[in-house]
Amino acid sequence: MADDLTQTLDHLRLGDRIMGALDRLKLKRVIDVLNHFPRGYNRRTTIGALKTGMTASVTGKVLNAATKAARRSRVKVTEVVLQDATGSIKAVFFNQPWIAGKLLPGLTVRVSGPVEYAYHAWTIKPTSFEINPAGQEPGLEPEYALTQGIESSELADLVSRLIHHADGIADPLPEKLAAGLRLMPVAEAYRQAHKPANDGALQAALLALKYREFFLLQAGLRLRRRSEAQDTGMLFHVDEDLRARALKYFPFEMTGAQKRVCAEIERDLSSPGRMHRLLQGDVGSGKTAVALYAALIALDNGYQAAFMAPTEVLARQHFRNLSEYLRKSKVRVDLLVGGMKKSDRDRLCDDLESGKTHIIVGTHALIEDYVKFRKLGLCVIDEQHKFGVNQRAALRAKGNRPHILAMSATPIPRTLSMTLYGALDVSIIDELPPGRSPVITEWVHRARQPACFERIRKELKDGGRAYFIYPLVNESDTLELKSAIEFAETLKNETFPEFRVGLVHGQMNAADKDKAMDMFRRGQLDILAATVVVEVGVDVPEANVMVIENAERFGLAQLHQLRGRVGRGKKQSWLFLFGDPHTEDAVKRLMVICKTTDGFKIAEEDLKMRGFGDFAGTRQSGLPKLHVGDFERDLGALERARQDAARWAAHIDEDRIRQCLELHYGRKYRLLDV
Ligand code: ADP
Ligand code: MG
């Protein structure tokens, strides 16, 4: 049966046009077509029975069709009037003038799309149409996500030809659980989702499919965790003596939150199973210090550690910080970034391979082929969401399944990370080191900018330093870059002539960037104007003012990360937001950022406003793309499936789960690489 499902579509003789389109939709096997569910359903009805806001499909005779250019724009609008026995409707097409030549008066045509009643008339904006359609009984008509070269009705036909294969799809649920939940059986759910008999059947089908999809993912996750949990290949020894020696390197006492996380990490490293932990905490909360503690445990056990960061600036900063912590130790820390001299690089790689280097810090360069470790025991991945699943896997492949500590300052909301990752493998630092006070954030109206500049002048005279962030939509756009440079010039010559102003932007080479940042860090510049390159990285405790121009262009997470660049020292810090938000969402974002400094609250708001699709942590979580479920809308079903997968663990047929995963997701199924 499963062979039928995984066979390709070649035997169907569909023709080049359709095969090409299916290829673009990544529908290669029978099961892929069955898992290509409609993105929506149109209600087939008569014009007289329409309700406004409905997505409908109506059939009528064409009365007339005409194209005209919309006033004051280059858009061409084609209007086609259709009539059935109950009324008439105007179908409006944009920039498809050829349609008027196709939908000729007298033809019978079906149009599908959202309908609206306005100015005493019905209009429809068709997402698809069909001339001389087959029988049109009332009911629900599937609408598929399409690509050029294939019509929705052609996909529906293809699904009809293949739907009998659904009888061969195994149910991942234990029989008793499926019976207890009274879920619609698998094959029936596939049939109803593609061609619903009525609303009730459709709802029941979607529920059954979603639940099974989530259950399968959760059961798969548990399987992998279990097999990893029995792995005793890399048990580290931790004792009181090691603990005391390691803590001596830190010139401060760890916060309560840091101590808690260190204990969690110790437990991971010294019990069977590889550590695969996600460490979340605001910028400056002391994640790096905790990561070094983990590295020291690895070193003491005879292993090496790697720190990978997404930018060179950040890698250099880690290198500097780690070197400073370890100044009085025999631990050797090295830095590897792109664009190094080959001779330097070769020497560095030799030392790494021979084990002379204990900790290597670097960028993506670490995953290049020429990098080899003697004995890699721990990978620390900073800003982990900036790396793809493959990059993270590539670093891990440099050792024999080393432990992983992934770090992120862009928190995934608690509810979500619990469900996706499980409560046990996420650590949170929710406490800042002592002596920091929250950054005061103000949204400054244009008219009040001069007053704001005065305030900044006072801070600068008082020994403070300021960032001016000027966001570019596109770092490689020369026009935009020019306006950023002009902005810096104005600051330097007009606004703050008495202070020293520097500029960093994305098109500068690394050395110049570093030089400017270094001058700012050392106090040779008072103001650093920057495009978003300071988003991650740079630690300048004296910087206590940040101004963000066009703040409305930033997302919440980004604004919050930027704010983390100030508030690192003893002085009160300020964030001033400039900008003219034109959308309600932009206004809301600025208000949220002014109201709270709690990263998790901000993440929850971000999730509410943007939805899950955009969400940094999940896009790259390694989860496969879902066929029916939606991580945002179906959080309830996801949570239930997670609980059920745990409760029914003893009854789960492991082979069947593996087969189902292979069938539905194939190689794409890389379980939660945190
Ligand atoms: P993160 O990696 O979360 O951004 P870091 O570990 O780089 O945070 O810490 C930020 C700054 O705070 C560093 O200068 C570090 O030396 C300092 N720091 C970290 N933990 C503490 C602590 N417990 N007490 C005082 N300072 C700390
Ligand atoms: Mg950091």
XYZ file of C-alpha atoms and ligand atoms in Angstrom:
702
model
C 0.000 0.000 0.000
C 2.671 2.448 1.049
C 4.469 1.767 -2.245
C 1.429 3.070 -4.089
C 1.546 6.217 -2.021
C 5.207 6.941 -2.656
C 5.155 6.276 -6.380
C 5.740 9.266 -8.617
C 3.093 10.738 -10.897
C 4.733 9.739 -14.197
C 2.347 6.869 -14.869
C -0.607 9.286 -14.993
C 0.419 10.797 -18.353
C -0.558 14.299 -17.311
C 1.315 16.218 -19.981
C 4.229 18.628 -19.712
C 2.274 21.708 -18.676
C 0.656 20.068 -15.666
C 3.729 18.050 -14.702
C 5.752 21.271 -14.760
C 3.232 22.992 -12.515
C 3.116 20.041 -10.102
C 6.866 20.097 -9.957
C 6.815 23.762 -9.004
C 4.303 22.974 -6.286
C 6.710 20.244 -5.112
C 4.059 17.603 -5.657
C 6.125 14.653 -6.790
C 4.493 11.577 -5.287
C 0.924 10.397 -4.839
C 1.038 11.200 -1.120
C 2.220 14.739 -1.842
C -0.879 15.360 -3.925
C -3.142 13.930 -1.243
C -1.421 16.124 1.357
C -1.914 19.219 -0.797
C -5.101 20.287 0.923
C -7.296 23.091 -0.343
C -6.351 26.492 1.053
C -10.039 27.328 1.261
C -13.506 26.352 0.108
C -15.952 28.239 -2.089
C -19.624 27.843 -1.437
C -21.432 26.838 -4.612
C -24.715 28.653 -4.663
C -27.071 30.820 -6.699
C -26.625 34.563 -7.007
C -29.900 35.120 -5.090
C -28.562 33.189 -2.079
C -25.255 35.072 -1.689
C -24.304 36.699 1.586
C -21.752 39.467 1.758
C -18.276 38.404 2.892
C -18.816 34.888 1.599
C -16.310 33.083 -0.565
C -18.585 31.718 -3.218
C -18.774 29.980 -6.538
C -21.594 30.986 -8.875
C -22.466 29.958 -12.410
C -24.262 32.158 -14.921
C -24.496 33.348 -18.509
C -22.260 36.212 -19.592
C -24.309 39.340 -20.432
C -21.373 41.556 -21.362
C -17.661 41.987 -20.782
C -15.584 45.160 -21.053
C -12.124 46.387 -20.138
C -11.235 49.943 -19.161
C -8.291 51.672 -17.593
C -9.021 52.655 -14.016
C -8.938 56.374 -13.513
C -5.562 57.899 -12.596
C -3.771 54.570 -12.589
C -2.327 52.105 -14.998
C -4.501 49.279 -13.706
C -6.750 47.729 -16.336
C -10.087 46.611 -14.978
C -12.198 44.018 -16.774
C -15.815 43.766 -15.729
C -17.908 40.740 -16.719
C -21.612 40.667 -15.877
C -23.121 37.237 -15.251
C -26.744 36.302 -14.759
C -28.503 33.236 -13.405
C -32.179 32.583 -12.697
C -31.977 34.398 -9.346
C -30.024 37.557 -10.142
C -26.872 39.078 -11.631
C -23.324 39.719 -10.462
C -20.356 41.709 -11.711
C -17.040 39.851 -11.821
C -14.060 42.232 -11.567
C -10.637 41.180 -12.886
C -7.507 43.328 -12.598
C -4.824 43.549 -15.292
C -6.111 40.572 -17.236
C -7.586 42.317 -20.302
C -7.483 39.074 -22.317
C -10.340 37.821 -20.151
C -12.835 40.029 -21.998
C -11.983 38.147 -25.162
C -12.535 34.819 -23.502
C -15.705 35.266 -21.477
C -17.896 36.131 -24.454
C -21.582 37.045 -24.091
C -23.795 33.951 -24.108
C -21.210 31.572 -22.585
C -21.922 29.783 -19.307
C -19.181 30.549 -16.811
C -18.395 29.635 -13.218
C -16.537 32.236 -11.133
C -15.217 31.669 -7.623
C -13.953 34.152 -5.080
C -14.972 36.591 -2.342
C -18.269 38.400 -2.951
C -19.497 41.738 -1.730
C -22.713 43.745 -1.923
C -22.217 47.443 -2.468
C -24.063 50.227 -4.287
C -27.072 47.947 -4.792
C -25.119 45.342 -6.724
C -23.160 42.150 -6.173
C -19.518 41.987 -7.182
C -17.077 39.104 -7.070
C -13.271 39.205 -7.318
C -12.623 35.845 -8.891
C -9.669 33.735 -7.798
C -10.607 31.226 -10.499
C -13.102 30.752 -13.305
C -14.202 27.998 -15.657
C -16.082 28.072 -18.963
C -18.875 25.507 -19.423
C -18.369 23.944 -16.016
C -19.592 20.466 -15.176
C -22.629 19.930 -12.893
C -22.990 22.508 -10.141
C -25.050 21.138 -7.237
C -24.953 23.342 -4.129
C -22.084 22.485 -1.810
C -18.463 23.299 -1.038
C -15.887 23.517 -3.778
C -12.182 23.193 -2.907
C -9.832 25.997 -3.861
C -6.191 24.911 -4.120
C -3.011 26.913 -3.735
C -1.904 27.222 -7.322
C 0.969 28.087 -9.514
C 1.092 29.095 -13.121
C 0.107 26.318 -15.499
C -2.602 24.593 -13.555
C -6.207 25.400 -12.674
C -7.865 24.672 -9.370
C -10.335 22.364 -11.101
C -7.483 20.423 -12.713
C -5.953 19.825 -9.320
C -9.336 18.742 -7.995
C -9.592 16.258 -10.872
C -6.143 14.893 -10.143
C -7.009 14.449 -6.476
C -10.205 12.582 -7.477
C -8.148 10.164 -9.555
C -5.777 9.492 -6.684
C -8.008 9.675 -3.626
C -8.549 5.882 -3.450
C -4.903 5.642 -2.365
C -5.915 7.314 0.899
C -7.148 3.887 2.025
C -3.497 2.906 2.339
C -2.477 5.702 4.724
C -1.742 4.341 8.193
C -3.228 5.904 11.301
C -0.481 7.059 13.681
C -2.861 6.911 16.648
C -3.157 3.891 18.927
C -6.485 2.240 18.047
C -8.008 2.753 21.459
C -7.185 6.441 21.451
C -8.663 6.967 17.986
C -11.823 5.124 18.992
C -12.103 7.056 22.249
C -11.815 10.401 20.492
C -14.300 9.359 17.788
C -12.140 10.963 15.180
C -13.098 10.560 11.566
C -11.057 7.656 10.105
C -7.984 8.655 8.080
C -9.165 7.822 4.552
C -12.560 9.383 5.100
C -10.941 12.541 6.466
C -8.810 12.819 3.311
C -11.907 12.376 1.120
C -13.939 14.959 3.006
C -11.149 17.527 3.193
C -10.708 17.412 -0.572
C -14.374 17.135 -1.456
C -16.615 17.924 1.486
C -20.161 16.572 1.544
C -21.212 19.419 3.838
C -19.900 21.849 6.471
C -20.112 19.376 9.327
C -18.126 16.721 7.480
C -15.507 19.284 6.502
C -15.005 20.481 10.080
C -14.763 16.915 11.369
C -12.277 16.019 8.635
C -9.998 18.991 9.283
C -10.042 18.345 13.004
C -9.136 14.683 12.506
C -6.294 15.506 10.122
C -4.837 18.264 12.286
C -4.925 16.244 15.442
C -3.196 13.309 13.756
C -0.589 15.573 12.253
C 0.293 17.098 15.620
C 0.191 13.737 17.342
C 2.575 12.281 14.807
C 5.074 15.117 15.272
C 4.910 14.892 19.034
C 5.227 11.115 19.053
C 8.217 11.372 16.716
C 9.824 13.904 18.986
C 9.412 11.609 21.960
C 10.957 8.721 20.054
C 14.043 10.710 19.280
C 14.361 12.058 22.774
C 14.155 8.528 24.148
C 16.842 7.150 21.905
C 19.070 10.095 22.810
C 18.312 9.712 26.495
C 19.921 6.277 26.572
C 23.109 7.516 24.973
C 25.963 7.381 27.499
C 28.754 8.182 25.053
C 29.624 11.578 26.457
C 29.084 11.724 30.199
C 30.959 14.577 31.823
C 32.136 14.452 35.372
C 31.290 17.449 37.545
C 32.233 17.781 41.199
C 32.535 20.454 43.862
C 36.191 21.018 43.068
C 35.526 21.665 39.374
C 32.611 23.915 40.221
C 34.752 26.050 42.513
C 37.607 26.268 40.022
C 35.265 27.275 37.206
C 33.437 29.944 39.183
C 36.739 31.583 40.129
C 37.113 32.825 36.555
C 34.093 35.105 36.859
C 34.769 38.513 38.427
C 31.214 38.613 39.808
C 28.758 36.417 41.592
C 26.319 34.700 39.258
C 22.722 35.871 39.572
C 20.119 33.472 40.929
C 18.866 32.806 37.416
C 22.371 32.097 36.133
C 23.030 29.682 38.996
C 19.807 27.849 38.272
C 20.678 27.494 34.594
C 24.228 26.362 35.373
C 22.758 23.621 37.538
C 20.420 22.571 34.710
C 23.360 22.389 32.349
C 25.459 20.404 34.824
C 22.645 17.901 35.127
C 22.407 17.565 31.322
C 26.123 17.094 30.901
C 26.548 14.565 33.667
C 23.570 12.318 32.919
C 22.946 10.000 29.950
C 21.776 11.630 26.743
C 23.263 14.547 24.840
C 22.412 18.034 25.999
C 20.240 19.880 23.517
C 19.272 22.943 25.443
C 17.827 26.276 24.375
C 18.931 29.135 26.622
C 16.777 32.235 26.400
C 17.415 35.546 28.047
C 17.482 39.213 27.198
C 20.575 40.782 25.775
C 22.959 41.399 28.656
C 21.314 38.921 30.999
C 24.528 36.905 31.220
C 24.036 34.040 28.790
C 27.610 34.107 27.561
C 28.900 33.758 31.102
C 26.750 30.660 31.560
C 27.935 29.246 28.243
C 31.536 29.674 29.341
C 30.744 27.768 32.512
C 29.452 24.892 30.372
C 32.585 25.092 28.207
C 34.818 24.886 31.277
C 33.121 21.637 32.267
C 33.742 20.233 28.792
C 37.391 21.317 28.883
C 37.976 19.768 32.270
C 36.671 16.508 30.861
C 39.190 16.598 28.033
C 36.970 18.027 25.308
C 37.013 21.189 23.195
C 34.231 23.762 22.866
C 33.091 25.852 19.900
C 31.224 29.179 20.061
C 29.503 30.108 16.811
C 28.020 33.588 16.303
C 26.123 34.988 13.302
C 28.297 38.052 12.665
C 31.960 38.846 12.790
C 31.391 41.705 15.201
C 29.646 39.409 17.603
C 32.244 36.661 17.235
C 35.017 39.151 17.993
C 33.177 40.380 21.042
C 32.749 36.842 22.370
C 36.407 36.234 21.725
C 37.374 39.366 23.612
C 35.059 38.576 26.519
C 36.127 34.945 26.842
C 39.793 35.899 26.622
C 39.269 38.455 29.366
C 37.541 35.957 31.671
C 40.301 33.420 31.026
C 43.231 35.837 31.166
C 44.837 34.152 34.153
C 44.147 30.593 33.024
C 45.939 28.129 30.787
C 42.864 27.811 28.606
C 43.619 28.775 25.039
C 40.892 30.620 23.120
C 41.180 31.316 19.394
C 39.140 33.232 16.860
C 38.240 32.058 13.358
C 36.412 34.359 10.954
C 36.086 34.557 7.188
C 38.704 36.390 5.151
C 41.687 35.520 7.334
C 45.123 35.144 5.785
C 45.554 31.563 4.646
C 48.756 31.077 6.639
C 47.095 32.296 9.845
C 44.107 30.146 9.173
C 46.212 27.060 8.540
C 48.122 27.508 11.761
C 44.879 27.975 13.663
C 43.352 24.866 12.134
C 46.429 22.797 12.988
C 46.201 23.872 16.604
C 42.536 23.043 16.682
C 43.105 19.614 15.205
C 45.978 18.817 17.532
C 44.002 19.981 20.560
C 46.230 22.938 21.458
C 43.214 25.210 21.079
C 40.635 24.572 23.762
C 37.893 26.997 22.814
C 37.360 28.259 19.302
C 35.114 31.248 18.661
C 33.941 32.039 15.170
C 31.375 32.793 12.547
C 29.994 30.459 9.869
C 33.618 29.926 8.992
C 33.611 27.245 11.694
C 31.553 24.911 9.533
C 33.924 25.019 6.569
C 35.455 21.704 5.546
C 38.966 22.688 6.568
C 37.949 23.040 10.220
C 38.645 19.868 12.214
C 38.582 19.330 15.949
C 40.534 16.889 18.028
C 37.657 16.226 20.381
C 34.668 18.548 20.179
C 32.406 18.151 23.190
C 30.217 21.265 23.237
C 28.764 23.586 20.600
C 27.504 26.940 21.792
C 25.365 28.588 19.131
C 24.621 32.233 19.813
C 21.557 33.868 18.294
C 20.663 30.398 17.153
C 17.649 31.508 15.105
C 20.003 33.332 12.749
C 21.394 30.015 11.607
C 19.627 27.501 9.439
C 19.037 23.947 10.539
C 21.747 22.758 8.166
C 24.363 25.122 9.516
C 23.678 24.067 13.061
C 23.832 20.416 12.027
C 27.111 21.025 10.172
C 28.785 22.403 13.268
C 27.539 19.492 15.303
C 28.931 17.075 12.730
C 32.441 18.316 13.556
C 32.348 16.116 16.635
C 30.865 12.817 17.662
C 27.438 14.197 18.493
C 28.617 16.872 20.933
C 26.375 18.589 23.432
C 24.546 21.653 22.191
C 23.731 24.885 23.963
C 21.709 27.153 21.700
C 21.211 30.724 22.877
C 18.717 33.348 21.887
C 17.795 36.833 22.988
C 14.637 36.691 20.882
C 12.422 34.778 23.208
C 9.861 32.328 22.013
C 6.749 32.841 24.119
C 6.692 30.441 27.034
C 3.452 28.729 26.060
C 4.838 28.002 22.650
C 8.308 26.814 23.561
C 6.792 24.460 26.124
C 4.691 22.896 23.437
C 7.298 22.793 20.726
C 10.383 21.950 22.718
C 8.994 20.493 25.914
C 9.518 22.160 29.264
C 12.693 20.279 30.129
C 15.036 21.548 27.477
C 14.466 25.270 27.701
C 16.290 27.429 30.244
C 15.394 31.001 30.894
C 17.464 33.761 32.457
C 14.840 36.192 33.656
C 16.989 38.360 35.881
C 19.505 41.025 34.930
C 22.867 41.329 36.706
C 22.668 43.724 39.655
C 23.082 47.452 39.243
C 21.195 47.825 35.981
C 18.104 49.948 35.850
C 15.492 49.548 33.140
C 15.919 51.699 30.053
C 13.454 54.597 29.903
C 11.790 54.534 26.510
C 10.032 57.492 24.909
C 8.358 57.983 21.597
C 9.334 61.518 20.578
C 7.128 63.641 18.378
C 8.871 65.639 15.593
C 8.078 68.898 17.341
C 9.812 67.740 20.501
C 13.009 66.548 18.839
C 15.018 69.708 19.612
C 14.232 69.321 23.312
C 15.259 65.687 23.054
C 18.590 66.659 21.466
C 19.222 69.004 24.416
C 18.619 66.159 26.825
C 21.083 63.979 24.869
C 23.641 66.792 24.856
C 23.471 66.850 28.633
C 24.041 63.094 28.854
C 27.011 63.302 26.489
C 28.581 66.133 28.484
C 28.110 63.952 31.515
C 30.294 61.228 30.010
C 27.556 59.232 28.321
C 27.668 57.906 24.773
C 24.883 57.641 22.217
C 23.856 55.397 19.360
C 21.847 56.866 16.516
C 20.271 54.048 14.572
C 19.200 54.753 11.038
C 17.486 51.720 9.551
C 17.962 50.840 5.917
C 15.332 48.722 4.268
C 18.025 47.320 2.049
C 21.659 47.524 3.099
C 22.899 47.274 -0.458
C 20.723 50.076 -1.821
C 23.094 52.963 -2.625
C 20.407 55.641 -2.469
C 19.396 54.550 0.972
C 22.981 54.350 2.052
C 23.449 57.890 0.861
C 20.648 59.120 3.093
C 22.196 57.295 6.054
C 25.527 58.990 5.389
C 23.812 62.365 5.053
C 22.075 61.706 8.325
C 25.418 61.113 10.028
C 26.837 64.272 8.418
C 23.956 66.345 9.763
C 24.509 64.963 13.242
C 28.173 65.774 13.049
C 28.047 69.233 11.504
C 24.721 70.670 12.620
C 23.117 68.883 15.535
C 26.146 67.944 17.627
C 29.118 69.884 16.221
C 30.862 69.861 19.603
C 30.962 66.041 19.793
C 32.816 63.309 17.899
C 30.538 61.368 15.557
C 31.343 58.105 13.732
C 29.419 55.968 11.280
C 29.126 52.223 10.663
C 27.055 50.636 7.942
C 26.677 47.329 6.155
C 28.737 48.213 3.109
C 31.878 49.059 5.046
C 34.524 46.371 5.208
C 34.975 44.487 8.459
C 38.174 46.270 9.424
C 36.669 49.760 9.098
C 33.559 48.664 10.928
C 35.631 47.267 13.752
C 37.706 50.390 13.891
C 34.689 52.660 14.291
C 33.121 50.390 16.888
C 36.408 50.146 18.722
C 36.734 53.929 18.843
C 33.235 54.170 20.209
C 33.965 51.512 22.801
C 37.148 53.233 23.911
C 35.445 56.603 24.161
C 37.185 58.196 21.162
C 33.737 58.769 19.682
C 30.753 60.156 21.585
C 28.158 59.262 19.014
C 27.960 56.224 16.791
C 25.544 56.528 13.913
C 24.731 53.096 12.553
C 22.489 51.126 10.287
C 21.335 47.896 11.935
C 24.785 46.368 12.369
C 24.591 46.906 16.116
C 21.502 44.738 16.296
C 23.496 41.967 17.876
C 26.811 42.265 19.552
C 28.761 45.202 20.847
C 28.971 45.639 24.561
C 29.668 49.244 25.550
C 28.620 49.850 29.150
C 29.127 53.630 28.847
C 26.547 53.889 26.040
C 23.407 55.104 27.735
C 21.412 56.772 24.971
C 19.940 55.310 21.838
C 17.920 57.130 19.213
C 16.117 55.133 16.556
C 15.115 57.020 13.439
C 12.115 55.724 11.474
C 11.424 53.396 14.345
C 8.180 52.353 12.690
C 10.216 50.285 10.237
C 11.370 47.878 12.902
C 9.549 44.877 14.278
C 9.058 44.494 18.003
C 11.746 41.877 18.437
C 14.274 44.038 16.634
C 13.426 47.132 18.653
C 13.780 45.157 21.821
C 17.146 43.757 20.752
C 18.406 47.185 19.822
C 17.350 48.528 23.189
C 19.493 45.843 24.801
C 22.584 47.746 23.564
C 22.004 50.411 26.212
C 21.274 49.969 29.908
C 24.431 47.937 30.410
C 26.203 50.268 32.779
C 25.492 52.006 36.066
C 23.955 55.177 34.561
C 20.300 55.614 33.733
C 19.757 54.814 30.045
C 17.350 56.185 27.476
C 15.799 55.046 24.245
C 14.182 57.704 22.055
C 12.007 56.556 19.189
C 11.607 58.933 16.247
C 9.216 58.246 13.458
C 5.819 58.622 11.865
C 3.969 55.355 12.002
C 1.325 55.170 9.295
C -0.341 51.931 10.265
C -2.193 50.913 13.363
C 0.235 48.043 13.854
C 3.215 50.372 13.787
C 1.626 52.630 16.401
C 0.916 49.605 18.565
C 4.486 48.385 18.253
C 5.884 51.687 19.460
C 3.433 51.749 22.338
C 4.334 48.239 23.431
C 8.036 48.995 23.376
C 7.489 52.145 25.492
C 5.343 50.299 27.985
C 7.432 47.242 28.833
C 11.023 46.039 28.971
C 10.113 42.398 29.578
C 11.333 40.389 26.581
C 8.792 37.643 27.074
C 5.850 40.031 27.219
C 7.160 41.625 24.048
C 7.460 38.236 22.381
C 3.857 37.410 23.275
C 2.697 40.720 21.802
C 4.796 40.102 18.730
C 3.195 36.720 18.255
C -0.267 38.237 18.645
C 0.433 40.942 16.094
C 2.423 39.141 13.458
C 1.265 35.616 13.776
C 3.384 32.578 13.724
C 4.371 32.587 10.098
C 6.991 35.228 10.670
C 8.185 33.962 13.931
C 11.943 33.817 14.124
C 12.305 30.857 16.414
C 10.003 28.571 14.526
C 10.854 29.255 10.929
C 14.220 27.711 11.559
C 13.213 25.300 14.266
C 13.676 22.357 11.936
C 10.025 21.445 12.097
C 8.614 20.311 8.789
C 6.025 22.428 7.070
C 2.643 21.304 8.239
C 0.115 19.939 5.762
C -3.090 20.907 7.575
C -2.318 22.298 11.001
C -1.153 25.807 11.754
C 1.093 26.482 14.730
C -0.650 29.746 15.448
C -4.320 29.005 14.996
C -4.251 25.451 16.279
C -2.250 25.886 19.454
C -5.032 24.177 21.411
C -4.997 21.066 19.251
C -1.200 21.016 19.356
C -1.155 21.124 23.138
C -3.751 18.356 23.363
C -1.844 16.146 20.978
C 1.299 16.701 23.042
C -0.417 15.646 26.236
C -2.020 12.639 24.568
C 1.276 11.535 23.039
C 2.769 11.537 26.540
C -0.196 9.808 28.151
C -0.419 7.111 25.489
C 3.313 6.589 25.157
C 3.134 2.938 26.152
C 0.570 2.157 23.446
C 2.274 3.881 20.557
C 3.415 1.619 17.736
C 6.922 2.953 17.133
C 7.405 1.363 13.738
C 4.170 2.839 12.537
C 5.184 6.294 13.777
C 8.496 6.029 11.901
C 6.723 4.869 8.744
C 4.210 7.685 8.958
C 6.940 10.290 9.441
C 8.845 8.930 6.486
C 5.719 8.842 4.334
C 4.436 12.328 5.116
C 7.619 14.311 5.594
C 10.396 12.176 4.139
C 13.834 13.644 4.587
C 12.396 17.001 5.508
C 11.583 15.589 8.874
C 14.424 16.741 11.051
C 13.180 16.595 14.530
C 13.454 19.807 16.412
C 17.053 20.759 16.092
C 16.760 23.377 18.810
P 24.413 38.042 27.119
O 25.299 37.013 26.486
O 23.141 37.467 27.668
O 24.160 39.227 26.246
P 26.721 38.480 28.785
O 27.037 37.155 29.369
O 27.538 38.950 27.645
O 25.171 38.575 28.407
O 26.756 39.530 29.971
C 26.562 40.905 29.732
C 27.467 41.728 30.627
O 27.107 41.526 31.992
C 28.910 41.329 30.521
O 29.682 42.491 30.583
C 29.160 40.449 31.729
O 30.487 40.535 32.178
C 28.198 41.024 32.741
N 27.657 40.024 33.671
C 27.187 38.805 33.358
N 26.741 38.155 34.457
C 26.923 39.009 35.490
C 26.660 38.937 36.904
N 26.108 37.857 37.456
N 26.993 40.006 37.644
C 27.532 41.110 37.094
N 27.817 41.239 35.783
C 27.516 40.210 34.988
Mg 25.061 37.924 23.981
